[in-house]
XYZ file of C-alpha atoms in Angstrom:
636
model
C -0.017 0.140 0.021
C 1.719 2.682 -1.146
C 2.085 6.534 1.064
C -0.754 8.663 0.173
C -0.452 12.270 -0.720
C -2.909 14.765 -0.020
C -4.617 16.363 -2.795
C -7.656 18.738 -3.196
C -9.023 15.958 -5.547
C -9.555 13.979 -2.543
C -9.734 15.510 0.508
C -10.944 13.193 2.809
C -11.896 9.762 3.423
C -15.258 10.622 4.486
C -17.982 10.825 2.001
C -19.731 13.905 3.932
C -16.649 15.893 4.395
C -15.685 15.442 0.598
C -19.302 16.480 -0.189
C -19.289 19.383 1.514
C -15.800 20.480 0.587
C -17.068 20.712 -2.895
C -19.811 23.384 -1.305
C -17.179 25.243 0.166
C -15.065 25.651 -3.040
C -18.506 26.873 -4.900
C -18.727 29.076 -2.093
C -15.745 30.492 -2.340
C -15.101 30.299 1.303
C -11.557 29.877 2.581
C -10.701 26.753 4.364
C -8.376 24.103 6.043
C -8.391 21.955 2.721
C -7.338 24.531 0.007
C -5.150 26.764 2.287
C -2.498 23.405 2.818
C -1.561 23.307 -0.128
C -0.569 27.017 -0.629
C 1.547 26.411 2.618
C 3.170 23.003 0.998
C 5.028 24.926 -1.931
C 6.467 27.606 0.465
C 7.545 24.767 3.183
C 10.673 25.451 4.999
C 13.048 22.722 4.904
C 15.077 23.804 7.562
C 12.177 23.904 9.997
C 10.816 20.306 8.931
C 14.021 18.888 9.979
C 13.721 21.357 13.241
C 17.855 23.152 12.376
C 15.624 26.606 12.944
C 15.438 28.763 15.951
C 13.995 32.353 16.585
C 14.378 32.353 20.423
C 17.205 35.024 20.713
C 17.999 38.338 18.422
C 21.199 36.865 17.452
C 18.722 34.521 14.988
C 16.753 33.582 13.532
C 19.697 30.691 13.104
C 19.881 27.350 10.640
C 22.017 24.743 10.777
C 23.248 24.239 7.508
C 26.389 22.115 6.138
C 26.424 23.763 2.957
C 27.524 26.904 4.581
C 29.664 25.725 7.501
C 27.209 26.786 9.958
C 27.231 23.776 11.893
C 26.024 25.570 15.409
C 23.669 28.328 16.068
C 25.412 31.730 17.129
C 24.942 31.102 21.030
C 26.848 27.578 19.663
C 24.080 24.926 20.261
C 24.227 22.013 18.004
C 21.705 20.610 15.326
C 20.734 17.736 17.706
C 20.150 20.331 20.822
C 18.217 22.964 18.585
C 15.445 19.500 17.473
C 14.961 18.753 21.062
C 14.749 22.102 22.320
C 11.777 22.958 19.830
C 10.268 19.643 20.296
C 10.334 20.095 24.423
C 8.451 23.554 24.121
C 5.983 21.359 21.902
C 5.753 19.178 24.724
C 5.356 21.850 27.222
C 2.637 23.288 25.529
C 0.906 20.139 25.021
C 1.067 19.467 28.915
C -0.127 23.234 30.013
C -3.337 22.474 27.984
C -3.909 19.376 29.579
C -2.946 20.869 32.943
C -5.716 23.552 32.383
C -8.177 20.989 31.602
C -7.614 18.856 34.710
C -7.628 22.131 37.216
C -11.209 22.892 35.291
C -12.296 19.183 36.112
C -10.763 19.852 39.945
C -12.294 23.106 40.305
C -15.660 21.759 38.919
C -15.811 18.774 41.180
C -15.408 21.366 44.217
C -18.148 23.296 43.146
C -20.363 20.443 42.554
C -19.927 19.058 45.718
C -20.678 22.924 47.290
C -24.414 22.658 45.114
C -23.097 25.448 42.841
C -23.330 23.630 39.698
C -26.174 21.534 37.309
C -24.376 18.370 37.810
C -24.489 16.459 40.691
C -21.681 13.307 41.708
C -22.545 10.755 39.264
C -20.346 7.898 40.158
C -20.260 7.907 44.153
C -18.257 4.630 44.116
C -15.317 6.247 42.183
C -15.690 9.045 44.517
C -15.187 6.830 47.317
C -12.626 4.323 45.659
C -9.991 6.839 43.926
C -10.231 8.941 48.001
C -9.258 5.968 49.524
C -6.505 5.129 46.920
C -4.771 8.632 47.563
C -5.312 8.345 51.477
C -7.987 11.023 51.434
C -10.154 11.348 54.787
C -13.645 9.833 53.573
C -15.182 10.239 56.834
C -18.592 12.841 57.019
C -20.657 13.500 54.272
C -20.077 12.641 49.934
C -19.627 16.449 49.975
C -16.855 16.670 52.319
C -15.354 14.083 50.439
C -15.613 15.502 47.236
C -14.100 18.516 48.659
C -10.908 16.939 49.707
C -10.515 15.051 47.106
C -10.487 18.542 44.744
C -8.241 19.866 47.287
C -6.033 16.908 47.010
C -6.069 17.138 43.287
C -5.117 20.598 42.922
C -2.230 20.039 45.107
C -1.246 17.367 42.543
C -0.971 19.878 40.192
C 1.890 21.439 41.780
C 3.416 18.944 44.157
C 6.978 19.590 45.311
C 10.282 17.699 43.909
C 10.683 15.743 47.080
C 6.970 14.316 47.688
C 5.937 11.180 45.836
C 2.944 10.860 43.641
C 0.846 8.494 44.781
C -1.237 8.838 41.785
C 1.946 7.056 39.694
C 2.776 4.579 42.252
C -1.253 3.432 42.789
C -1.874 3.739 38.671
C 1.891 2.207 37.234
C 3.275 -0.788 36.932
C 5.906 -1.386 40.012
C 8.544 -2.263 38.009
C 8.123 0.684 35.796
C 7.756 3.379 38.536
C 10.982 1.795 40.198
C 12.670 2.253 36.379
C 11.571 5.644 36.671
C 13.136 6.471 40.323
C 16.202 4.907 38.956
C 16.983 6.762 35.997
C 15.307 10.390 37.833
C 12.481 10.530 35.216
C 10.312 9.988 38.615
C 8.561 13.279 38.109
C 7.208 16.476 40.612
C 3.888 17.835 39.808
C 2.947 18.868 36.199
C 3.353 22.744 37.030
C 6.484 22.194 38.080
C 7.436 20.185 34.965
C 6.440 22.490 33.082
C 8.012 25.573 34.875
C 11.545 23.712 34.546
C 11.092 22.306 31.171
C 10.262 26.168 29.759
C 13.223 27.431 32.253
C 15.291 25.369 30.488
C 14.578 26.052 27.064
C 15.721 30.033 27.581
C 18.778 30.812 25.959
C 22.232 29.473 26.947
C 20.956 26.736 29.970
C 20.414 23.697 27.849
C 22.299 22.516 25.171
C 22.728 19.054 25.915
C 19.813 17.114 23.934
C 20.014 13.894 26.019
C 19.334 16.163 29.185
C 16.601 17.803 27.135
C 14.877 14.753 25.994
C 15.357 13.229 30.039
C 13.153 16.646 31.096
C 10.467 15.987 28.318
C 10.463 12.033 29.491
C 9.710 13.419 32.926
C 7.146 15.805 31.991
C 5.383 13.701 30.016
C 5.033 11.071 33.172
C 3.734 14.280 35.587
C 1.605 14.691 32.622
C -0.046 11.735 32.205
C -0.819 11.028 35.787
C -1.098 14.523 37.645
C -3.254 16.042 34.745
C -4.820 12.955 32.418
C -5.623 10.253 34.962
C -6.565 12.772 37.559
C -8.486 14.974 35.550
C -10.610 11.794 33.766
C -11.463 10.559 37.227
C -12.914 13.755 38.364
C -14.595 14.174 35.563
C -15.764 10.619 35.931
C -16.695 11.206 39.248
C -19.204 14.231 38.386
C -20.562 13.205 34.924
C -20.399 9.815 35.088
C -17.576 6.772 34.071
C -17.773 5.893 30.629
C -19.750 2.823 29.565
C -20.578 0.873 26.098
C -23.474 2.076 24.595
C -24.404 2.693 21.091
C -24.371 6.284 19.521
C -24.575 7.994 16.321
C -22.007 9.936 14.021
C -21.569 12.098 11.291
C -23.309 14.871 9.321
C -26.545 13.252 9.141
C -27.624 13.702 12.623
C -28.238 17.612 11.704
C -31.683 17.891 10.928
C -32.132 21.966 9.833
C -35.803 22.221 11.194
C -34.565 22.050 14.672
C -32.821 24.427 16.515
C -29.082 22.822 16.679
C -26.695 23.803 19.558
C -23.129 22.676 18.847
C -20.385 22.511 21.770
C -16.935 22.254 20.215
C -13.250 21.380 21.612
C -11.541 19.503 24.238
C -13.657 20.659 27.434
C -16.762 18.388 28.635
C -18.611 20.344 31.148
C -20.257 23.177 28.915
C -21.672 20.171 26.710
C -23.255 18.947 29.770
C -24.653 21.956 31.030
C -26.223 22.619 27.256
C -27.778 18.704 27.226
C -29.115 19.029 30.865
C -30.735 22.220 29.818
C -32.164 21.926 26.334
C -33.766 18.888 28.347
C -35.703 20.746 30.036
C -39.660 21.521 28.477
C -39.499 25.762 28.818
C -36.234 25.110 26.373
C -38.355 23.221 23.966
C -41.374 25.279 24.155
C -38.971 27.977 23.603
C -37.547 26.460 20.410
C -41.139 25.425 19.023
C -42.423 29.177 19.695
C -39.596 30.186 17.196
C -41.012 27.820 14.398
C -38.738 24.754 15.165
C -39.771 21.202 15.562
C -37.621 21.583 18.953
C -34.010 21.972 20.252
C -31.012 19.388 19.803
C -27.547 19.574 21.153
C -24.925 18.056 18.838
C -21.263 17.375 19.798
C -18.039 18.312 17.853
C -14.828 16.790 18.525
C -13.225 16.089 21.851
C -16.081 17.796 24.056
C -18.351 15.713 22.083
C -16.504 12.388 22.475
C -16.664 13.114 26.041
C -20.392 13.380 26.352
C -21.185 10.630 23.832
C -19.168 8.055 26.301
C -20.934 8.955 29.266
C -25.087 10.459 27.818
C -27.553 8.222 26.256
C -28.617 9.775 22.728
C -32.424 10.862 23.169
C -34.358 13.146 21.155
C -32.346 15.971 22.121
C -28.383 15.013 22.450
C -28.209 13.274 19.225
C -24.343 12.407 18.699
C -21.087 13.768 17.528
C -20.443 14.840 14.446
C -16.456 13.955 14.095
C -12.937 15.468 14.119
C -11.823 19.051 14.261
C -11.573 19.215 9.705
C -15.206 18.277 10.059
C -15.940 22.109 11.556
C -16.172 24.175 8.282
C -17.864 21.592 6.452
C -20.530 21.002 9.411
C -20.772 25.033 9.436
C -21.364 24.731 6.128
C -24.396 23.115 6.294
C -26.511 25.976 7.064
C -28.199 23.921 9.483
C -26.077 25.179 12.759
C -27.349 27.839 14.913
C -24.787 28.136 17.784
C -21.370 26.950 18.020
C -19.786 27.211 21.133
C -15.871 26.981 21.301
C -13.946 25.424 24.225
C -10.386 24.605 24.517
C -8.921 23.451 21.795
C -8.800 22.764 18.350
C -11.376 25.967 17.469
C -9.699 27.396 13.802
C -8.599 30.877 14.236
C -10.650 31.615 10.645
C -14.291 30.992 11.317
C -15.822 34.588 11.578
C -16.445 34.402 7.961
C -18.362 31.303 8.048
C -21.048 33.319 10.973
C -22.329 35.864 7.839
C -22.251 33.115 5.162
C -24.089 30.181 7.093
C -26.079 32.291 9.562
C -24.481 30.889 12.584
C -23.702 32.157 15.956
C -20.624 31.490 16.964
C -19.007 31.870 20.608
C -16.199 30.919 22.972
C -16.990 29.101 26.136
C -13.703 29.348 27.520
C -10.946 32.131 28.865
C -8.250 30.466 26.594
C -9.819 30.654 22.606
C -10.427 34.304 21.075
C -11.351 34.192 17.494
C -10.845 37.113 15.524
C -14.219 38.605 14.514
C -16.519 36.494 17.221
C -17.444 38.964 19.713
C -19.634 36.621 22.067
C -18.020 35.112 25.075
C -18.718 32.646 27.739
C -15.893 31.892 29.963
C -16.426 28.469 31.774
C -17.664 29.439 35.661
C -18.385 26.079 37.348
C -20.839 28.409 39.439
C -22.464 30.580 36.335
C -22.452 27.616 34.025
C -25.992 26.668 34.019
C -27.140 30.432 33.368
C -24.753 30.545 30.495
C -26.076 27.286 29.001
C -29.468 29.251 28.966
C -28.165 32.156 27.239
C -26.104 30.375 24.860
C -29.654 28.372 23.677
C -31.359 31.580 23.852
C -28.902 32.864 21.297
C -28.982 29.887 19.226
C -33.160 30.130 19.316
C -32.555 34.033 18.076
C -30.010 32.628 15.546
C -32.614 30.052 13.809
C -35.075 33.094 13.385
C -32.743 34.772 11.367
C -31.204 31.315 9.404
C -34.969 29.793 8.864
C -35.494 30.755 5.120
C -32.647 33.130 4.691
C -29.785 29.968 4.275
C -30.281 27.038 2.177
C -29.472 24.042 4.440
C -27.624 20.911 2.476
C -26.578 18.203 5.132
C -25.260 15.435 3.743
C -27.452 12.389 4.709
C -25.160 10.151 6.474
C -25.381 8.735 9.615
C -23.054 6.110 11.328
C -23.695 4.004 14.323
C -21.234 2.677 16.660
C -20.474 1.945 20.358
C -18.518 4.497 22.342
C -17.405 4.371 25.973
C -15.136 1.728 26.914
C -13.010 2.019 29.590
C -11.001 -0.120 32.102
C -14.076 -0.544 34.409
C -16.393 -1.188 31.675
C -13.803 -3.851 30.190
C -13.398 -5.481 33.565
C -17.319 -5.612 33.865
C -17.314 -7.429 30.771
C -14.597 -9.435 31.390
C -15.998 -10.736 34.512
C -14.556 -8.407 36.537
C -10.741 -9.276 35.550
C -8.243 -9.176 33.001
C -7.766 -12.950 33.005
C -9.684 -13.760 30.100
C -7.976 -10.969 27.882
C -4.957 -12.639 29.141
C -6.291 -15.783 28.203
C -7.236 -15.083 24.563
C -3.789 -13.270 24.178
C -2.050 -16.578 25.120
C -3.996 -18.256 22.553
C -2.949 -16.025 20.370
C -6.679 -15.495 19.048
C -5.433 -11.773 19.470
C -2.224 -11.141 19.121
C -1.523 -8.056 20.841
C -2.999 -4.206 21.451
C -2.401 -1.283 20.001
C -3.026 2.320 21.467
C -3.878 4.401 18.938
C -4.151 8.286 20.249
C -4.102 11.038 17.344
C -5.321 14.134 16.157
C -5.813 14.759 12.429
C -3.820 16.399 9.714
C -3.186 16.735 6.056
C 0.471 16.282 6.256
C 0.663 12.532 5.296
C -2.706 12.111 2.915
C -6.236 13.162 2.471
C -8.180 13.717 5.858
C -8.274 10.383 8.297
C -6.536 8.270 5.345
C -3.796 6.964 7.458
C -5.606 6.450 10.521
C -8.451 4.414 9.028
C -6.057 2.320 6.708
C -3.423 1.424 9.519
C -6.449 0.551 11.817
C -7.922 -1.519 8.872
C -4.934 -3.153 8.511
C -4.080 -4.102 12.315
C -7.522 -5.533 13.128
C -7.189 -7.850 10.387
C -3.911 -9.436 11.516
C -5.772 -9.874 14.904
C -4.349 -6.887 16.610
C -7.297 -5.065 18.825
C -7.099 -1.177 18.769
C -7.908 1.054 21.355
C -8.336 4.293 20.548
C -8.296 8.560 21.639
C -8.484 11.527 20.206
C -9.500 12.754 16.716
C -8.475 9.713 15.535
C -11.030 7.802 17.649
C -13.467 10.676 15.770
C -11.450 9.157 12.393
C -12.756 5.461 13.215
C -16.156 6.005 14.702
C -17.348 8.252 11.321
C -15.520 5.398 9.137
C -17.124 2.388 10.977
C -14.778 1.100 12.788
C -16.565 0.921 16.157
C -19.669 -0.687 15.012
C -20.245 -4.294 15.416
C -20.031 -4.616 11.424
C -16.475 -4.048 11.791
C -16.044 -7.602 13.120
C -15.914 -8.639 9.531
C -12.916 -6.669 8.761
C -10.881 -7.990 11.721
C -8.688 -11.442 11.356
C -10.553 -14.854 12.398
C -9.126 -14.902 15.829
C -9.925 -11.409 16.451
C -13.494 -11.977 15.021
C -14.000 -15.102 17.145
C -13.482 -12.524 20.224
C -15.465 -9.785 19.217
C -18.732 -11.864 18.619
C -18.146 -13.689 21.616
C -18.178 -10.370 23.740
C -20.255 -8.604 21.420
C -17.776 -5.703 20.775
C -16.287 -4.038 17.848
C -12.624 -4.598 16.852
C -11.721 -1.211 17.985
C -12.423 0.070 21.382
C -13.644 3.711 21.463
C -11.578 4.761 25.033
C -12.640 8.655 23.950
C -10.534 11.571 23.593
C -6.636 12.407 23.457
C -6.626 12.986 27.349
C -7.879 9.532 27.837
C -4.184 8.279 26.750
C -3.681 7.680 30.862
C -6.931 6.274 30.808
C -5.686 3.418 27.915
C -2.195 3.479 30.201
C -3.963 2.561 33.316
C -5.521 -0.384 31.677
C -2.146 -1.143 30.259
C -0.576 -1.390 33.558
C -3.611 -3.496 34.771
C -2.366 -5.960 32.291
C 1.374 -5.749 33.604
C 0.599 -6.049 37.005
C -1.731 -8.852 36.338
C 1.274 -10.698 34.801
C 3.695 -9.688 37.295
C 5.506 -7.505 34.470
C 6.732 -4.567 33.016
C 5.142 -2.363 30.844
C 7.566 -2.923 27.889
C 7.144 -6.658 28.691
C 3.684 -6.697 27.234
C 2.459 -6.880 23.352
C 1.622 -3.503 23.140
C 2.442 -0.905 20.695
C 1.346 2.832 20.301
C 0.214 4.535 17.033
C -0.361 8.384 16.426
C -0.694 7.897 12.529
C -2.011 11.554 11.590
C -0.512 13.176 14.465
C -0.830 16.971 14.612
C -0.145 19.571 17.769
C 1.437 19.432 20.968
C -0.979 17.407 23.009
C 0.042 14.682 20.795
C 3.747 15.023 21.178
C 3.631 14.607 24.747
C 1.208 11.887 24.656
C 3.941 10.142 21.968
C 7.018 11.337 24.411
C 4.750 9.134 27.348
C 4.369 6.170 25.163
C 8.499 6.345 25.152
C 8.635 6.839 28.585
C 6.059 3.788 29.114
C 8.664 1.502 27.383
C 6.799 0.995 24.412
C 7.124 0.656 20.493
C 5.639 4.138 19.369
C 5.014 5.153 15.421
C 4.785 8.228 14.210
C 3.476 9.861 11.142
C 4.053 12.149 9.691
C 7.845 12.443 10.640
C 8.572 14.764 13.656
C 10.780 17.686 12.991
C 13.574 16.241 14.548
C 15.195 14.490 11.521
C 17.905 16.789 11.704
C 19.759 15.917 14.394
C 21.039 12.465 13.794
C 22.115 11.713 17.197
C 19.008 12.577 18.608
C 17.385 10.221 16.148
C 19.449 7.490 17.013
C 18.546 7.933 20.595
C 14.850 7.815 20.331
C 14.777 4.745 17.770
C 17.787 2.838 18.803
C 19.343 3.937 21.986
C 16.158 4.570 24.229
C 15.609 1.042 23.900
C 18.246 0.267 26.320
C 17.067 2.771 28.556
C 13.362 2.977 29.085
C 12.424 0.473 26.444
C 10.847 2.601 24.337
C 11.751 3.376 20.854
C 9.810 5.556 17.910
C 8.902 3.876 14.743
C 8.235 6.196 11.812
C 6.770 5.620 8.315
C 3.430 6.606 6.161
C 2.751 3.448 4.445
C -0.203 1.777 6.188
C 0.865 -1.637 5.332
C 4.584 -1.513 6.006
C 4.166 0.320 9.520
C 1.660 -2.626 10.301
C 4.357 -4.955 9.439
C 6.249 -3.027 11.872
C 4.009 -3.137 14.925
C 3.163 -6.697 14.246
C 6.757 -7.897 14.092
C 7.469 -5.692 17.988
C 4.082 -7.478 19.100
C 4.960 -10.845 17.761
C 8.637 -10.731 19.621
C 7.014 -9.289 22.841
C 5.105 -12.378 22.790
C 8.117 -14.501 22.783
C 9.751 -12.859 25.394
C 6.763 -13.715 27.443
C 6.812 -17.370 26.293
C 3.618 -17.238 24.245
C 3.600 -18.996 20.864
C 3.048 -17.031 17.748
């Protein structure tokens, strides 16, 4: 299967996106798909290789063997220049995850105080998690939740000499011991962000190995201090994910309804909108405006957070897709309100407001889009009123949209299952991971791959590499646990439906049919990387081995931004084979490349694998899984 290249003749593997792209072209609307080729023509090879730096006034500097400029003005070499730039990307990713975690912690506390429209939905998790962390569980449920929220906020800035109970609880003990031995055991995320950022200042850290070590420490603090802690807090408030059937793609939009869409990576505004929209008063308001009713629709990760926890009904209709669906979705002329939380809210959406008669608004203090004047900066204590106002704005927009804008909604709806997680899988397996171990030992499932991914156009059409690599993996009896925008790619493409069982190899088919599960398990958002890591740890603990010993690999086949890079770095710290595509901007540092692709195997057990051809990438992953099976004494 040859490497694919992006072309405006074929922008996406999803028919609905392809259809709407043609409308965008006809409407002469600037869009991501058309802007990509224009930038491709002027791409800088120095930047692509990580050999440029703009951090100080002695620059910009480039490394060029042709001119003899083999060091920056300050003396930094090519390896450190590339790794320092990567570390700054990792800092941005960790900071964003930490922001999400903080919002979850303060929402948990406000909910305990009765200041939000939410409730303590997962009481068992509240008490279990508190007991694991040594949080006092005496007194009322409110008292326990407040203490837990305070503890989790403390974890964000836990000091250098204070061990993390979250790491010690959820990571395999062999891995924790190795991290301590290698001085990779981190402080809280905010300290690691501080140290990593300060290390990137001019003339501070010019050693690529040292910078790489700081990235590894940062990633561990991010996964446990921000992702696991944050997701567990969200679970307590909104409910732990559970498998159930949901629906995806643009066909869930009905222009005869007031359609309120929430977008981004945060769950709480979406949850508040669903709860408020289910009230009879809000439905009546929409009907008085001439609509059939009021509906709430999820977009990208915020939508994913809600579909994995909420049942669909006539109000909450499901999830559209990942971030490259946004412009096509707005062009349907069926959206009345589009709320943008952090992150993945593109900066050039204002022209869509007038053209397609949609009201845009930011729903977090982080997001500001030029030309968008409505802002609902999320506050737990105010979100109920904010949600009501968003709905009322949507109703008023419907009055203006109806009859003025011709709607053109692609009539495609894909059904599938969302909401898999550690607890749900254990329940399906009878309370233990042993049945999963048994089918792996019997070679019915060769191994597992965690697909944690964005989506990009850099290595082919929208979602091509993600869907085709997944197709290759499952037909080789390798189960896929998916998260992030790549998860939505697979959901819309049908991989999380039971029909996809037929695409799997015979062994995986047998297991899927016996458990009534698809061959791709939707584990949620990019923030659920931590949830996948916890499941891998459960397997390792059950076998009394390290995570690096397992027939488990990771792929980010169409990663794009900074949150994906810190997830990838964690995979290396966790000791796993980690496939990345497209090639990260580090190729200009040969010693750095060697460290990440070869030398790291002897340090953490992890390694980077590169590749843009789905079948060849799958060959490499399958070979690694077979090696790990042999290492454990399992037959191939």
